[in-house]
Structure formats: C-alpha cells, structure tokens
PDB file of C-alpha atoms in Angstrom:
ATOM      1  CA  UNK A 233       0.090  48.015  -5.305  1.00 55.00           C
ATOM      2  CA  UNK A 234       2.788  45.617  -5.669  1.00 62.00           C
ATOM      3  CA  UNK A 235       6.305  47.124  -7.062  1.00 67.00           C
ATOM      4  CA  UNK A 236       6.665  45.414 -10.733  1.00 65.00           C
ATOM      5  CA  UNK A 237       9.955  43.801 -11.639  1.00 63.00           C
ATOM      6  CA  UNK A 238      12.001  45.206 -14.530  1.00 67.00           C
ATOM      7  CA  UNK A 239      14.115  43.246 -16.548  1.00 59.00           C
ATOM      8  CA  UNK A 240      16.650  44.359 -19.121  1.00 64.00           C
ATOM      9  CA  UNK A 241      16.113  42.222 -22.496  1.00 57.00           C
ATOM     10  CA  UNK A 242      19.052  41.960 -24.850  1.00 58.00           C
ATOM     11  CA  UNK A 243      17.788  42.916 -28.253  1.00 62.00           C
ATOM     12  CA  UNK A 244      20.443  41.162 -30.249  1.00 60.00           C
ATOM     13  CA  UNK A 245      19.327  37.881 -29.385  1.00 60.00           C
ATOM     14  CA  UNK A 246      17.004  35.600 -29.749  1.00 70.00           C
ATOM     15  CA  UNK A 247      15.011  34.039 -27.034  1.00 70.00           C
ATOM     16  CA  UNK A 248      16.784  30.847 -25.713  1.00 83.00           C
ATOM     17  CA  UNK A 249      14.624  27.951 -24.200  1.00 90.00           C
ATOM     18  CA  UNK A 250      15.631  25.111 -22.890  1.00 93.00           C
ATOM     19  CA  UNK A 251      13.540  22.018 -21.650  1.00 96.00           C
ATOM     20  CA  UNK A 252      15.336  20.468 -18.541  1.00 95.00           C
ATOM     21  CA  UNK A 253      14.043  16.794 -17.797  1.00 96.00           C
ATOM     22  CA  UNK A 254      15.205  15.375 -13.993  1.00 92.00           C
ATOM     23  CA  UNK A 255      14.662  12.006 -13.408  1.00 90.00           C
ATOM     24  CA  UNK A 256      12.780   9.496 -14.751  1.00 91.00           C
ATOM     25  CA  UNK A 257       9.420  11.048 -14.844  1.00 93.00           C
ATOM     26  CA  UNK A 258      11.077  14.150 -16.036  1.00 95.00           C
ATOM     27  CA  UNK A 259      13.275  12.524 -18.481  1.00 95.00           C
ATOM     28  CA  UNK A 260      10.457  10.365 -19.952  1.00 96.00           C
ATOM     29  CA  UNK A 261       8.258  14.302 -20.469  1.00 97.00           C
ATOM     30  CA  UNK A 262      11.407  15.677 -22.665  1.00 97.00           C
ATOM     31  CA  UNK A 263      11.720  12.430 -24.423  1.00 97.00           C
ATOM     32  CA  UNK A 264       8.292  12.746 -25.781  1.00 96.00           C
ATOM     33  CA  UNK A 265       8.408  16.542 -26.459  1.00 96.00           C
ATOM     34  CA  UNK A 266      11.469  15.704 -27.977  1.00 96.00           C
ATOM     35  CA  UNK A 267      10.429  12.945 -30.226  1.00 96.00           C
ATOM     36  CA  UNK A 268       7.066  15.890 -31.286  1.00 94.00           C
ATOM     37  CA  UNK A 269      10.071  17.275 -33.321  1.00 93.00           C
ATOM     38  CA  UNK A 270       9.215  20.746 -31.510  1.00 91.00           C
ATOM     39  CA  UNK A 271      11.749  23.338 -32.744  1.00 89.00           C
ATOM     40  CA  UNK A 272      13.588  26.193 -31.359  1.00 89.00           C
ATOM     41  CA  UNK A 273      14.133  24.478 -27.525  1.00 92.00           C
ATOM     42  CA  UNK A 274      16.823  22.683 -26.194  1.00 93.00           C
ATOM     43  CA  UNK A 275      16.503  19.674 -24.654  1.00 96.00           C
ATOM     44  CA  UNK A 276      18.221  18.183 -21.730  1.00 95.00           C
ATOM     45  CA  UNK A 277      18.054  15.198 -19.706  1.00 96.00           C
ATOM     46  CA  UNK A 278      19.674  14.425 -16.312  1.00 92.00           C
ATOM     47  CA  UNK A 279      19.470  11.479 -14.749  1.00 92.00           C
ATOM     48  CA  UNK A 280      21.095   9.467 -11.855  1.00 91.00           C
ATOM     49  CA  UNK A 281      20.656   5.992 -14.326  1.00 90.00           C
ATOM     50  CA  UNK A 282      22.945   6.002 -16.817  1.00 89.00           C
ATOM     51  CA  UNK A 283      21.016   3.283 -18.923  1.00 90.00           C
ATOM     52  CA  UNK A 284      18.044   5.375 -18.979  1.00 90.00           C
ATOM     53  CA  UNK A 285      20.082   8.168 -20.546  1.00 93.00           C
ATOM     54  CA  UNK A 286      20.841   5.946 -23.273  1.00 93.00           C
ATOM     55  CA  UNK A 287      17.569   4.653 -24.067  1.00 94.00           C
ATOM     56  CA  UNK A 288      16.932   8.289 -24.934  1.00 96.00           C
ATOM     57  CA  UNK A 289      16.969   9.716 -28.498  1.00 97.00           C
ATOM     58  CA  UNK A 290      17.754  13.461 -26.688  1.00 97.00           C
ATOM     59  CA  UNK A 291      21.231  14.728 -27.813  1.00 95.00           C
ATOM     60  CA  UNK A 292      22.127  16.451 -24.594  1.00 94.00           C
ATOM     61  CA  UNK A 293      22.463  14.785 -21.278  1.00 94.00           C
ATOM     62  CA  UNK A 294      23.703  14.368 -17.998  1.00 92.00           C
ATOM     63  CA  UNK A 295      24.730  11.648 -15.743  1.00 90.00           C
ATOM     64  CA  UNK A 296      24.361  12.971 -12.113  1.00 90.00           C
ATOM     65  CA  UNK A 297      26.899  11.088  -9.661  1.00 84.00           C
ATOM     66  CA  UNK A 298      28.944   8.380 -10.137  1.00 78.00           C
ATOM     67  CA  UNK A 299      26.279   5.402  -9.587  1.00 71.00           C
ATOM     68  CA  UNK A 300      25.421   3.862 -13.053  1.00 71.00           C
ATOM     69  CA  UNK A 301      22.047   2.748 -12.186  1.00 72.00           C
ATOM     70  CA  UNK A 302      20.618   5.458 -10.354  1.00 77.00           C
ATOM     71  CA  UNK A 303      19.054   6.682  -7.021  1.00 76.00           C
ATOM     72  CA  UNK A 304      17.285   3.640  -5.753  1.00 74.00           C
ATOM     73  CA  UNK A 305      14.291   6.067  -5.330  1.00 80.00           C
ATOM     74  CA  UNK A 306      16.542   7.903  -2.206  1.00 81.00           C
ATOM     75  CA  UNK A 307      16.164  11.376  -2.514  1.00 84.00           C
ATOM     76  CA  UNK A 308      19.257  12.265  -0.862  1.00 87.00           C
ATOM     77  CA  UNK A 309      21.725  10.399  -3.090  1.00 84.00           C
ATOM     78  CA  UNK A 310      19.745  12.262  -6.035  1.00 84.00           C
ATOM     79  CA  UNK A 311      20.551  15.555  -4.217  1.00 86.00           C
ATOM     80  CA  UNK A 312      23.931  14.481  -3.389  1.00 88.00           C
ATOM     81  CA  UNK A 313      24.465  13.290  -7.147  1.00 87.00           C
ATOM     82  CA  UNK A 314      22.752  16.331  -8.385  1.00 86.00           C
ATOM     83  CA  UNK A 315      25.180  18.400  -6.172  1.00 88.00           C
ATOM     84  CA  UNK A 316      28.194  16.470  -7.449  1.00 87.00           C
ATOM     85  CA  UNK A 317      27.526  18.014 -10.918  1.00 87.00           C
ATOM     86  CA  UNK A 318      26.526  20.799 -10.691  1.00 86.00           C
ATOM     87  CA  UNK A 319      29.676  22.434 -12.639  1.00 87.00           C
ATOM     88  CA  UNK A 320      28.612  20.416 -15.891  1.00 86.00           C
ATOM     89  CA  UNK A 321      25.018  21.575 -15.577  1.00 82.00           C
ATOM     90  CA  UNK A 322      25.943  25.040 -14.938  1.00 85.00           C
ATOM     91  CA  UNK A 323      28.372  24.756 -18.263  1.00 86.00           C
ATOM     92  CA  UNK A 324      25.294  23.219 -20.083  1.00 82.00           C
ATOM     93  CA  UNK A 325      22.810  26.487 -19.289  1.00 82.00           C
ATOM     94  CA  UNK A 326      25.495  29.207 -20.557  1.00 82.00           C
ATOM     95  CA  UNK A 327      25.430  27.712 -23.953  1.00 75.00           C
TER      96      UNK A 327
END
C-alpha cells in the first residue's frame, strides 16, 4: 500500500486560490472565468505580448521578458522570458 502524504493545514486561514493563465490560450481561459464574475480566486495572467495583457479586463498581470509583442510562437524565448521573471511571479504567489 502506497505511504499517504500528510500535510499540515493552517487553521487560521482561509483557503487561497489562484487561477494562473500562461499564454494566449491560457490567458484567453482566465479572461472568461474572470469575466463569469466567479468569487473567492485570484486571477492572473502572464503573457510574453504586452498588448494582449491589455486587452484583458483581469486586474493582475504579468509581462514575461522584455519583447512587447510576444514569443513569435518560439518556445524557448517564452522559457527564457518566463525565466527572466520569475522574481515578480514568485512575489505575486506569496500574496
């Protein structure tokens, strides 16, 4: 029988959920859970195109990399953008 997992839940919070849309498929799913009005989730959009990010009605976003109008459909400068801000997105899942 497989050894179960054990996890320590804090009991003085609440559970904390948060929607992460990457890329333009992804961004265009949280957009439209977004837009549902669903409550008690935080959404988040990153994206390599900085004009898609501001089409978006989603409060919270991202711009990975430098490049304003995204990856060119190369996953390796998405990576490489991704990579580049990392610190951000980390800063973005503690809240």
């Amino acid at each position: 029988m497989p050894e179960m997992l054990k996890f320590e839940h804090p009991k003085d919070q609440s559970n904390i959920i948060k929607v992460i849309g990457v890329g333009g498929g992804g961004s265009n799913a949280v957009t439209h859970m977004f837009e549902q009005g669903i409550k008690g989730v935080d959404f988040i959009l990153c994206n390599t195109d900085s004009q898609a990010l501001d089409t978006s009605p989603v409060p919270t976003k991202v711009h990975l990399g430098k490049r304003e109008l995204g990856a060119g459909n190369d996953p390796a400068v998405g990576r490489d953008a991704a990579l580049a801000t990392v610190d951000e997105f980390r800063e973005l899942l503690e809240k």
